[in-house]
Amino acid sequence: MKHPLRMLLLVSVLVALVAGCAAPVAAPAGAPAGGEAAAPAGDMPYAGTTLRLVGANHPWQVAIEPMLADFEAATGIKVNFEAYGEDQLNQKLTTEFTAGGSDIDVFMQRPLQEARVMQMNGWYEDLANCVADPEYDFADFADGAVGTTTVNGVLTGIPIVTEQEVLYYRKDLLEAAGLAVPTTLDELKAAAEALTDKDNEMYGFVARGQRSPLVTQFSSFLYSSGGDWFDADRKASINTPEALAAIDLYGTLLREYGPPGVLNMSWPQAVAIFAQGNAAMYTDASSIYANVLDPTLSEVADKTGVAVFPAGPAGSIMYNVTSWGLAMPSTSKNKEAACEFIKWATSKDVVMKTQGEGAVPGARESVWADPAGAAAFPADWVAAVAASANGRGYDRPLVTAVTQARDIIGGAVVTAIEGGDFEAAANDANAQFQELLDSEQ
Amino acid sequence: MISRLIDRHQRWIFPLPAVIFIVLMMIFPLGYTLWNSFSGWSLTAGRPNTFIGPVNYIDIMQDGRFWNAVWNTFYFTALAMALELVLGVAIALLLDAKDYRGKRIVTSILLLPMMATPVAVAMVWLLMFEPTAGVINFVLDELSLPEPLWIAGSATVIPSLALVDIWEWTPLITLIVLAGLTGLPSEPFEAARVDGASYWQTLWRVTLPMLLPTISVAGLLRFIDCIKTFDIIYGMTGGGPGFSSETLNIYTYNQAFYYFNFGYASALLVIFFTIVTGVSLLVAYTRRQLEV
């Protein structure tokens, strides 16, 4: 029988081939080109590794991408950043992970949207060991932000972007009408009514009206009215008196004082209405402030102020969440190198640059404490964000089937915006949501 | 040796590529979907694709969103198809009525909408339908006519979407009917003229009955396309406002790729497939009856 021998020969030829191919790649990476002093090979244990990073088209990507060369120079690890739209990113990741055999090493995750389902399916590498290094100082991350990315005891990702719901308002219009900046939801409604002039295409209030996207921005209205998605016993609470009041308020604001076509608006459409000067007030995430305050993107940049979310009967309770985290799939074949990258990208120095220069609000307390860390943001924005520090750590229900839950809840709010029987819609939505909660027990 | 083998099994070997293709690309996906429809496979509920019986089908029958989607699907299909057939046949008769200069150019221009990519068409109409900044309401405003919300209102969204479909696909009906008209024999028309039939009499008693098989084929094609319309609706409303334009296809897509309930989505697909096949068979059967 010659077969085993032939097999052995074949394998050894293959091994030689692979080794032969790998060698020239590793060599130049180990000794970086350019004038800088070559670090000893011992400092670059992962030199020659190429990481596949799949992420979103996002300001964080814009801020980090030019710095990837520094990381490569320091470690010899090359990072390929693939950027997709948010929905496409989610579908890309799910498809690759479901199919198995994915070669993604690091990915951007939306902890509140997808961490539960991904954790349940075992797609995360627990990063607890990765960030244990005292020099990295993981304790520096805000507790709430880390809480958001921790699912069932697994640290699914390191927070990279945080956001809160704030109120954007037109200083000039409020001043001309002799109104103060609304500090309560009642004042918000009164101001919206006073500033609406539909004949001149001026609307008192604008916010998201699309079924699923509106849920996160509706959350602060719900919390401040004293409501929540479900209670401690996992009983759905979308039709409680508090929740109904919030749904009615959100619906009335958009129906009576909002622009036509609001039902088709997610944040890009809503922010466009505000930035064109057609709306007086707008509630949405703090992270999209540039669309309102940057003179190249907004016609009302110099007339716009930012305030903390107005108080309802239960106080001013906005969401304060980690909207993006950096995660590692359990299938990565370069886990050590991927960990190196995650630690680097979320280190104090790098966050100081992405936040201080790139204006991407991060989660490191030491960076916020440093004046340079807040330098890129407008002063009233920083004040509003600081006042939101105690907000709730979720802007949507904390369930695995979060998209489905958003559609159910959003459907009831849409009914209110259209002026329909929102109580019946909320009762119906509550029953459906309860069914979903029960199925996840 | 090999050639002898091929010679002996010719009748199996030559159709083999086609058989493999059909099995891999059509029968396997169908069978797999059918299997999944009886499974509880869901990433969000953490269930593997193990057999659970007809649970999904029972759930679907009690699912309000499913019935809403069925209604939306048929509302959209009936509206779009009816108007496309009437307009398409009318335009074809007009174009065929007389020979004139530039007839071919008119025909080519008429076919332009069909060549546009549906998603691009959706994006353009999205801008035109925009209630405040869109061109349609701007014109209506100038003419002091009422300005509807178009795709931003739950009552107007399906007619608005149907309008886009009509704009894009009426030419297809025209094209097929024109081809049918050219193929008609001239004797019945001459006989009708000799008998002194008016234009309308000829149209109702001669032209249309003879065209019926052609029109039914065109109608069937449009029916299948309309009922599975995805790109225009997804690109323009994503099923909104609320669930007002969520058709079966959009609902299935949401269940599969946003909720990750693959079992449930497969069951929806099987039902959808049954509806399309059922109606197609019905049309094919009626057509055979008509031809006899």
XYZ file of C-alpha atoms in Angstrom:
733
model
C 0.000 0.000 0.000
C 1.579 3.181 -1.163
C -1.262 5.521 -0.299
C -0.240 6.658 3.211
C 3.211 7.469 1.880
C 1.862 9.436 -1.023
C -0.440 11.298 1.344
C 2.467 12.187 3.585
C 4.411 13.472 0.618
C 1.509 15.599 -0.506
C 1.029 17.084 2.933
C 4.694 17.937 3.306
C 4.727 19.614 -0.093
C 1.666 21.632 0.908
C 3.228 22.629 4.219
C 6.384 23.721 2.434
C 4.334 25.729 -0.008
C 2.357 27.488 2.704
C 5.476 28.198 4.732
C 7.213 29.453 1.632
C 4.356 31.807 0.915
C 4.047 33.056 4.440
C 7.703 33.854 4.959
C 8.053 36.809 2.593
C 4.864 38.350 3.945
C 6.023 38.149 7.537
C 9.516 39.465 6.936
C 8.834 43.067 5.815
C 6.061 43.505 8.348
C 8.387 42.506 11.152
C 10.844 45.199 10.129
C 8.748 48.222 9.227
C 9.839 50.284 6.294
C 10.425 54.003 6.736
C 12.870 55.874 8.856
C 11.498 55.031 12.275
C 13.559 52.915 14.578
C 12.716 49.266 13.977
C 11.251 47.729 17.088
C 12.654 44.399 18.140
C 10.639 41.443 16.922
C 9.696 40.571 20.492
C 7.537 43.705 20.749
C 5.561 42.723 17.713
C 4.364 39.205 18.391
C 1.524 39.522 15.880
C 3.435 41.224 13.088
C 2.184 40.093 9.712
C -1.327 39.377 10.890
C -4.156 40.899 8.898
C -7.376 41.619 10.760
C -10.751 41.853 9.058
C -12.798 44.578 10.714
C -16.436 44.855 9.644
C -18.142 48.059 10.691
C -20.610 50.792 9.857
C -20.440 54.003 7.887
C -20.179 56.122 10.981
C -18.207 59.129 12.301
C -16.187 56.712 14.449
C -15.058 54.906 11.313
C -14.114 58.266 9.761
C -12.130 59.180 12.875
C -10.317 55.880 13.342
C -9.486 54.993 9.765
C -6.631 57.505 9.280
C -5.064 56.231 12.515
C -4.932 52.587 11.443
C -1.537 53.217 9.857
C -0.137 54.174 13.286
C -1.436 50.920 14.698
C 0.163 48.964 11.893
C 3.475 50.765 12.392
C 3.440 50.032 16.104
C 2.353 46.401 15.990
C 2.802 45.149 12.446
C -0.885 44.202 12.398
C -2.732 45.283 9.303
C -6.421 46.149 9.667
C -8.848 46.026 6.752
C -11.918 48.111 7.554
C -15.074 47.128 5.653
C -17.849 49.667 6.180
C -21.564 49.094 5.502
C -24.849 50.889 6.165
C -26.375 50.013 9.552
C -29.048 47.618 8.305
C -26.714 46.002 5.802
C -24.094 45.606 8.535
C -26.533 43.733 10.744
C -27.567 41.481 7.882
C -23.979 40.924 6.790
C -22.892 39.901 10.288
C -25.910 37.669 10.885
C -25.526 35.933 7.550
C -21.805 35.331 8.000
C -22.147 34.114 11.567
C -25.161 31.913 10.821
C -23.425 30.319 7.880
C -20.351 29.663 10.037
C -16.727 29.790 8.932
C -16.654 33.575 9.007
C -13.199 35.169 8.983
C -14.279 38.414 10.674
C -11.892 39.309 13.514
C -13.446 42.470 14.918
C -16.840 44.078 14.295
C -18.856 47.101 15.273
C -21.984 46.122 17.191
C -25.074 48.004 18.320
C -25.308 46.518 21.826
C -28.982 47.330 22.440
C -30.081 46.173 19.020
C -28.199 42.954 18.465
C -26.064 41.948 21.464
C -28.743 39.732 23.012
C -29.465 37.690 19.941
C -25.777 37.375 19.060
C -24.816 36.419 22.599
C -27.578 33.813 22.713
C -26.240 32.282 19.532
C -22.722 32.165 20.977
C -21.153 34.547 18.475
C -19.255 36.711 20.966
C -15.820 36.221 22.409
C -15.983 37.360 26.056
C -13.657 40.348 26.199
C -13.265 40.333 29.998
C -9.800 38.765 29.821
C -8.739 40.992 26.965
C -9.288 44.185 28.975
C -7.897 42.908 32.294
C -4.562 44.681 31.731
C -4.321 47.397 34.493
C -2.479 49.742 32.157
C -5.512 49.749 29.850
C -7.662 50.910 32.803
C -11.038 49.394 31.949
C -12.507 50.883 35.144
C -12.260 54.245 33.397
C -15.296 53.347 31.240
C -18.631 54.649 32.543
C -20.480 51.904 34.428
C -23.708 52.434 32.503
C -21.913 52.115 29.181
C -20.253 48.850 30.201
C -23.571 47.630 31.596
C -25.127 48.091 28.157
C -22.533 45.928 26.433
C -22.584 43.249 29.131
C -25.185 40.592 28.321
C -25.800 37.629 30.651
C -22.425 38.243 32.284
C -20.524 38.272 28.989
C -18.645 41.433 28.048
C -19.780 41.445 24.416
C -18.061 44.647 23.384
C -16.114 47.701 24.425
C -18.182 50.919 24.264
C -16.998 53.290 21.533
C -19.947 55.657 21.025
C -22.448 56.933 23.592
C -25.585 59.008 23.086
C -28.461 60.605 24.950
C -31.748 62.099 23.842
C -31.602 65.904 23.846
C -33.776 68.793 22.706
C -32.587 70.866 19.767
C -34.351 74.233 19.569
C -34.306 77.461 17.574
C -33.058 80.228 19.849
C -34.289 82.998 17.538
C -37.855 81.675 17.221
C -38.308 81.071 20.943
C -36.912 84.501 21.676
C -39.153 86.214 19.108
C -42.190 84.515 20.634
C -41.081 85.500 24.123
C -40.776 81.872 25.205
C -38.192 80.279 27.472
C -36.422 77.067 26.484
C -38.892 74.294 27.452
C -37.882 72.488 30.613
C -41.064 70.418 30.886
C -43.034 68.440 28.326
C -46.027 70.726 28.945
C -43.918 73.738 28.035
C -42.650 71.849 25.004
C -46.202 71.285 23.814
C -47.210 74.897 24.461
C -44.140 76.203 22.625
C -44.736 73.827 19.722
C -48.279 75.121 19.403
C -47.182 78.749 19.573
C -44.465 78.334 16.960
C -46.480 76.382 14.402
C -47.443 78.355 11.323
C -48.398 75.779 8.716
C -49.215 78.302 5.987
C -45.591 79.394 6.018
C -44.299 75.835 6.348
C -43.124 76.453 9.882
C -43.678 73.555 12.255
C -43.336 73.718 16.026
C -41.956 70.241 16.474
C -40.351 67.467 14.469
C -39.143 63.986 15.431
C -39.081 60.517 13.950
C -42.424 59.145 12.776
C -41.353 55.908 11.108
C -42.657 52.816 12.847
C -39.417 51.243 14.022
C -36.946 54.171 14.170
C -39.275 56.295 16.311
C -39.247 53.850 19.229
C -35.837 54.881 20.562
C -36.678 58.592 20.498
C -40.121 57.944 21.951
C -38.447 56.187 24.898
C -37.536 59.388 26.776
C -41.150 60.614 26.453
C -42.262 57.268 27.899
C -39.757 57.296 30.777
C -40.387 60.941 31.665
C -44.131 60.274 31.755
C -43.457 57.563 34.322
C -43.751 54.592 31.987
C -41.468 51.811 30.797
C -41.641 48.978 28.271
C -42.293 46.252 30.821
C -42.111 45.934 34.597
C -39.926 43.829 36.893
C -42.215 40.817 36.442
C -41.878 41.054 32.660
C -45.438 42.295 32.311
C -45.743 44.481 29.218
C -46.703 48.037 30.154
C -47.399 49.811 26.894
C -51.045 50.449 27.748
C -50.632 51.811 31.280
C -52.063 55.306 31.896
C -48.499 56.690 31.895
C -47.632 55.017 28.603
C -50.913 56.103 27.013
C -50.198 59.683 28.067
C -46.757 59.484 26.465
C -48.137 57.959 23.250
C -50.848 60.630 23.114
C -48.313 63.413 23.683
C -45.852 62.154 21.060
C -48.701 61.580 18.597
C -50.278 64.973 19.220
C -46.971 66.823 18.902
C -46.270 65.292 15.506
C -49.855 65.355 14.236
C -50.730 68.910 15.237
C -47.374 70.659 15.151
C -45.270 68.408 12.933
C -44.563 68.579 9.189
C -46.674 66.604 6.693
C -45.213 63.246 5.794
C -43.750 62.776 9.261
C -44.781 59.106 9.209
C -42.050 58.433 6.676
C -39.350 60.180 8.673
C -36.442 58.556 10.406
C -33.685 60.829 11.697
C -32.165 61.778 8.294
C -35.504 63.158 7.072
C -36.415 64.758 10.402
C -33.038 66.417 10.842
C -33.269 67.733 7.277
C -36.568 69.504 8.099
C -34.930 71.098 11.142
C -31.695 71.976 9.362
C -33.646 73.671 6.541
C -35.277 75.888 9.146
C -38.788 74.416 8.860
C -39.083 73.252 12.467
C -38.633 75.037 15.796
C -37.862 72.103 18.051
C -36.555 68.604 17.532
C -35.822 65.760 19.928
C -33.299 63.137 18.880
C -29.929 61.628 19.744
C -27.096 63.877 20.914
C -24.758 62.094 18.495
C -26.309 63.634 15.388
C -25.704 67.202 16.576
C -23.332 67.978 13.714
C -26.234 67.723 11.247
C -27.846 70.599 13.116
C -24.915 72.647 14.372
C -22.415 72.376 11.523
C -22.851 75.411 9.215
C -21.959 73.303 6.164
C -24.843 70.909 6.884
C -27.400 73.199 8.498
C -28.900 76.547 7.544
C -29.766 77.240 11.155
C -26.452 76.268 12.750
C -25.919 79.637 14.440
C -29.509 79.862 15.672
C -29.758 76.419 17.253
C -29.366 75.559 20.902
C -29.180 72.214 22.681
C -30.972 71.516 25.956
C -31.505 68.610 28.276
C -34.642 66.540 27.597
C -37.707 68.256 29.150
C -39.214 66.840 32.322
C -42.530 65.016 32.397
C -44.642 64.035 35.415
C -41.870 61.619 36.476
C -39.030 64.063 35.918
C -36.554 64.413 33.097
C -35.660 60.793 32.323
C -33.877 60.411 29.020
C -31.956 57.467 27.677
C -28.181 57.448 28.028
C -26.833 54.520 26.062
C -23.870 52.967 24.359
C -24.935 53.065 20.746
C -21.863 51.304 19.371
C -19.351 48.859 20.747
C -16.326 47.058 19.374
C -16.673 43.278 19.532
C -14.831 40.094 18.616
C -16.548 37.032 17.151
C -15.831 33.729 18.884
C -14.816 32.337 15.491
C -11.895 34.741 14.969
C -8.658 32.954 14.164
C -6.552 35.906 15.319
C -7.952 36.464 18.783
C -4.765 37.793 20.399
C -4.144 40.271 17.583
C -7.823 41.268 17.557
C -7.621 41.927 21.287
C -4.538 44.080 20.724
C -6.479 46.120 18.195
C -9.574 46.512 20.395
C -7.405 47.643 23.316
C -5.588 50.117 21.105
C -8.746 51.529 19.488
C -10.364 52.089 22.896
C -7.221 53.217 24.752
C -7.118 56.611 26.444
C -4.831 58.070 23.798
C -6.905 56.970 20.860
C -10.250 57.892 22.465
C -8.755 61.305 23.235
C -8.237 61.697 19.485
C -11.510 60.172 18.204
C -13.479 62.178 20.770
C -11.369 65.293 21.215
C -10.619 65.801 17.512
C -13.046 63.511 15.706
C -15.988 64.590 17.902
C -17.216 61.032 18.474
C -18.594 60.945 22.049
C -16.932 57.996 23.799
C -17.377 56.325 27.166
C -14.053 57.007 28.970
C -14.614 59.220 32.018
C -11.024 60.452 32.081
C -11.376 61.776 28.531
C -14.577 63.653 29.404
C -12.859 65.055 32.499
C -10.033 66.440 30.366
C -10.959 69.799 28.753
C -9.289 68.616 25.546
C -11.732 65.693 25.425
C -14.737 68.019 25.216
C -13.056 70.676 23.072
C -14.675 69.552 19.820
C -18.244 69.971 21.104
C -20.419 73.079 21.612
C -20.684 74.176 25.249
C -24.485 73.800 25.580
C -24.266 70.354 24.023
C -21.654 69.293 26.598
C -23.852 70.670 29.391
C -26.938 68.813 28.124
C -24.987 65.570 27.790
C -23.474 65.961 31.260
C -26.964 66.529 32.693
C -28.074 63.278 31.063
C -25.478 61.168 32.864
C -28.097 59.457 35.026
C -30.426 58.607 32.153
C -31.630 55.059 31.550
C -29.191 52.644 29.961
C -31.636 51.497 27.276
C -33.610 53.293 24.598
C -35.602 50.254 23.490
C -36.931 47.208 25.300
C -34.183 44.868 26.478
C -35.411 41.770 24.663
C -33.782 39.440 22.165
C -36.363 39.975 19.430
C -35.810 43.718 19.643
C -36.699 44.550 16.016
C -40.016 42.773 16.351
C -40.690 44.536 19.660
C -39.931 47.907 18.055
C -42.363 47.205 15.219
C -45.099 46.236 17.670
C -44.651 49.323 19.861
C -43.967 51.689 16.969
C -47.187 50.586 15.295
C -49.219 51.884 18.254
C -47.379 55.226 18.258
C -47.976 55.577 14.501
C -51.698 55.143 15.140
C -51.520 58.039 17.600
C -49.639 60.225 15.109
C -52.314 59.529 12.506
C -55.020 60.495 14.978
C -56.475 56.989 15.209
C -57.710 55.051 18.222
C -54.347 54.764 19.924
C -55.772 53.228 23.082
C -57.042 50.227 21.168
C -53.756 50.087 19.251
C -51.776 50.231 22.506
C -53.892 47.453 24.048
C -53.345 45.352 20.967
C -49.618 46.109 20.931
C -49.387 45.327 24.634
C -50.902 41.883 24.097
C -48.529 41.137 21.224
C -45.560 42.407 23.187
C -46.569 40.283 26.179
C -46.662 37.237 23.931
C -43.159 38.067 22.733
C -41.915 38.570 26.304
C -43.431 35.245 27.363
C -41.808 33.429 24.467
C -38.414 34.653 25.652
C -38.763 33.457 29.236
C -14.082 2.343 -21.505
C -15.582 5.698 -20.587
C -16.958 6.281 -24.054
C -18.670 2.934 -23.977
C -20.181 3.867 -20.639
C -21.501 7.116 -22.088
C -22.836 5.317 -25.132
C -24.740 2.841 -23.077
C -26.319 5.460 -20.768
C -26.818 8.278 -23.239
C -30.411 8.931 -22.348
C -29.468 9.459 -18.710
C -26.271 11.360 -19.200
C -27.323 14.035 -21.681
C -30.230 15.477 -19.660
C -28.133 15.184 -16.477
C -26.836 18.811 -16.378
C -30.361 20.148 -16.745
C -31.663 17.759 -14.101
C -28.880 18.666 -11.679
C -29.555 22.360 -12.273
C -33.279 22.020 -11.647
C -32.742 19.921 -8.532
C -30.124 22.241 -7.065
C -31.691 25.555 -7.971
C -35.414 24.843 -7.778
C -36.401 21.609 -6.096
C -33.910 21.740 -3.244
C -34.723 25.344 -2.166
C -38.436 24.580 -2.401
C -38.114 21.405 -0.373
C -35.851 23.083 2.160
C -38.309 25.979 2.587
C -41.138 23.495 3.023
C -39.103 21.659 5.674
C -38.232 24.911 7.457
C -41.867 25.948 7.473
C -42.541 23.025 9.810
C -39.610 23.953 12.042
C -39.338 26.481 14.837
C -36.019 27.820 13.506
C -35.449 31.249 14.989
C -32.234 33.023 15.923
C -34.005 35.469 18.230
C -35.825 32.738 20.135
C -32.723 30.531 20.063
C -34.537 27.587 18.476
C -32.778 25.263 16.006
C -34.532 24.020 12.872
C -36.133 20.977 14.404
C -39.561 19.701 13.420
C -42.451 21.206 15.369
C -45.388 20.313 13.118
C -47.838 22.825 11.662
C -47.439 25.277 14.573
C -46.255 28.095 12.290
C -49.290 27.728 10.035
C -51.674 27.821 12.988
C -49.916 30.934 14.333
C -50.097 32.617 10.937
C -53.858 32.113 10.749
C -54.173 34.055 14.025
C -51.645 36.726 13.046
C -53.281 40.109 12.427
C -50.272 41.351 10.505
C -50.554 38.408 8.109
C -54.169 39.212 7.223
C -53.298 42.873 6.923
C -50.511 41.864 4.532
C -52.841 39.643 2.508
C -55.294 42.517 2.135
C -52.532 44.957 1.152
C -51.100 42.501 -1.370
C -54.410 41.949 -3.128
C -55.433 45.595 -2.909
C -52.187 46.657 -4.549
C -52.282 43.859 -7.138
C -55.913 44.395 -8.122
C -55.534 48.154 -8.396
C -52.291 48.079 -10.352
C -53.278 45.187 -12.602
C -56.727 46.488 -13.516
C -55.464 49.922 -14.491
C -52.436 48.530 -16.290
C -54.614 46.193 -18.356
C -57.137 48.881 -19.309
C -54.502 51.507 -20.052
C -52.128 49.064 -21.712
C -54.766 47.675 -24.087
C -56.114 51.160 -24.832
C -52.674 52.509 -25.692
C -51.938 49.469 -27.848
C -55.207 49.953 -29.787
C -54.393 53.637 -30.255
C -50.910 52.911 -31.497
C -52.165 50.201 -33.807
C -55.096 52.172 -35.194
C -53.312 54.048 -37.916
C -49.977 54.313 -39.629
C -48.324 57.644 -39.159
C -44.856 59.121 -39.256
C -42.800 58.536 -36.139
C -44.942 55.635 -34.951
C -41.888 53.578 -34.075
C -40.352 56.438 -32.144
C -43.545 56.854 -30.118
C -43.533 53.130 -29.379
C -39.900 53.215 -28.253
C -40.470 56.215 -25.998
C -43.414 54.457 -24.453
C -41.215 51.546 -23.514
C -38.635 53.666 -21.668
C -40.104 53.318 -18.134
C -39.722 49.551 -18.349
C -35.995 49.863 -18.833
C -35.435 51.799 -15.600
C -34.215 49.979 -12.511
C -37.133 49.640 -10.089
C -35.086 50.773 -7.081
C -33.983 53.911 -8.938
C -37.596 54.481 -9.995
C -38.596 54.147 -6.342
C -36.029 56.733 -5.258
C -37.176 59.263 -7.873
C -40.860 58.823 -7.031
C -39.968 59.060 -3.348
C -38.633 62.562 -3.994
C -41.597 63.520 -6.174
C -44.116 62.278 -3.579
C -42.447 64.201 -0.721
C -45.384 66.195 0.733
C -43.547 69.460 1.422
C -40.604 69.568 -0.975
C -41.807 67.205 -3.712
C -42.644 68.363 -7.232
C -46.113 66.770 -7.356
C -47.508 68.712 -4.410
C -45.724 71.823 -5.645
C -47.646 71.632 -8.914
C -50.907 70.821 -7.105
C -50.294 73.798 -4.825
C -49.761 76.122 -7.811
C -53.047 74.872 -9.270
C -54.732 75.301 -5.852
C -55.683 71.628 -5.812
C -55.737 69.529 -2.617
C -52.343 68.122 -1.686
C -52.567 64.514 -0.538
C -49.941 62.902 1.675
C -49.221 60.263 -0.988
C -46.989 57.559 0.508
C -46.925 59.297 3.909
C -50.619 58.680 4.583
C -52.019 55.266 5.377
C -55.085 55.726 3.138
C -53.149 56.959 0.108
C -50.037 54.821 0.296
C -51.250 51.777 -1.692
C -52.817 53.829 -4.527
C -49.599 55.879 -4.683
C -47.464 52.752 -4.921
C -49.842 51.326 -7.527
C -49.409 54.545 -9.499
C -45.654 53.957 -9.663
C -46.191 50.373 -10.760
C -48.690 51.500 -13.395
C -46.255 54.103 -14.689
C -43.504 51.547 -15.006
C -45.336 48.471 -16.268
C -48.258 49.596 -18.450
C -45.877 49.600 -21.448
C -45.322 45.872 -20.975
C -49.030 45.210 -21.547
C -48.965 47.570 -24.528
C -46.018 45.717 -25.999
C -47.601 42.278 -25.643
C -50.988 43.439 -26.931
C -49.350 45.194 -29.899
C -47.648 41.929 -30.800
C -50.999 40.176 -30.467
C -52.699 42.722 -32.726
C -50.144 42.268 -35.475
C -50.732 38.538 -35.386
C -54.495 38.738 -35.856
C -55.850 37.519 -39.221
C -57.439 40.218 -41.400
C -60.440 38.210 -42.672
C -62.747 38.707 -39.624
C -62.170 42.452 -39.815
C -62.998 42.523 -43.522
C -66.114 40.471 -42.857
C -67.159 42.862 -40.093
C -66.648 45.822 -42.418
C -68.720 44.159 -45.148
C -71.476 43.579 -42.593
C -71.375 47.303 -41.773
C -70.095 47.024 -38.182
C -69.124 50.290 -36.496
C -65.692 50.800 -34.902
C -67.011 50.025 -31.418
C -68.883 46.967 -32.614
C -65.733 45.671 -34.283
C -63.736 46.391 -31.160
C -66.116 44.625 -28.771
C -67.217 41.753 -30.996
C -64.101 41.026 -33.016
C -60.863 42.585 -31.790
C -61.134 42.069 -28.064
C -62.446 38.474 -28.168
C -59.635 37.532 -30.517
C -57.137 39.343 -28.284
C -58.371 37.712 -25.107
C -55.748 34.940 -24.989
C -52.994 37.550 -25.427
C -54.479 39.820 -22.789
C -54.818 36.954 -20.364
C -51.149 36.076 -20.788
C -50.164 39.699 -20.244
C -52.471 39.805 -17.240
C -50.983 36.655 -15.784
C -47.458 38.015 -16.160
C -48.446 41.256 -14.476
C -50.337 39.407 -11.762
C -47.294 37.364 -10.804
C -45.075 40.440 -10.903
C -47.504 42.655 -8.978
C -48.201 40.174 -6.249
C -44.506 39.705 -5.591
C -43.573 43.381 -5.956
C -40.811 44.069 -3.488
C -38.311 46.665 -4.717
C -40.714 49.579 -5.215
C -42.490 49.095 -1.885
C -39.357 48.344 0.121
C -37.488 51.278 -1.416
C -40.279 53.780 -0.893
C -42.085 52.904 2.330
C -40.554 49.762 3.796
C -44.146 48.734 4.563
C -45.082 52.003 6.282
C -46.672 54.243 7.428
C -47.237 51.857 10.288
C -48.105 48.643 8.454
C -50.276 50.265 5.785
C -48.245 49.065 2.814
C -46.796 45.897 4.282
C -47.473 43.252 1.641
C -46.871 39.536 2.080
C -43.433 39.813 0.551
C -42.363 42.682 2.819
C -43.784 40.951 5.876
C -41.937 37.740 5.025
C -38.728 39.701 4.505
C -39.153 41.376 7.916
C -39.801 38.047 9.602
C -36.753 36.457 7.993
C -34.127 39.170 7.922
C -35.111 41.545 10.715
C -36.721 39.198 13.238
C -34.697 36.142 12.174
C -37.714 33.845 12.549
C -36.715 31.618 9.630
C -39.307 28.918 10.335
C -42.186 31.366 10.456
C -40.947 33.201 7.372
C -40.691 29.896 5.477
C -44.297 29.088 6.345
C -45.325 32.514 5.047
C -43.425 31.804 1.834
C -45.124 28.449 1.361
C -48.529 30.113 1.733
C -47.470 32.843 -0.672
C -46.209 30.261 -3.159
C -49.516 28.391 -2.918
C -51.493 31.564 -3.627
C -49.386 32.474 -6.679
C -49.466 28.928 -8.060
C -53.186 28.630 -7.418
C -54.089 31.818 -9.252
C -51.706 31.023 -12.122
C -53.278 27.591 -12.609
C -56.730 29.140 -12.478
C -55.829 31.680 -15.158
C -54.194 29.021 -17.320
C -57.292 26.827 -16.977
C -59.708 29.644 -17.838
C -57.602 30.544 -20.800
C -57.784 27.007 -22.167
C -61.556 27.120 -21.745
C -61.675 30.421 -23.647
C -59.593 29.152 -26.521
C -61.811 26.146 -27.206
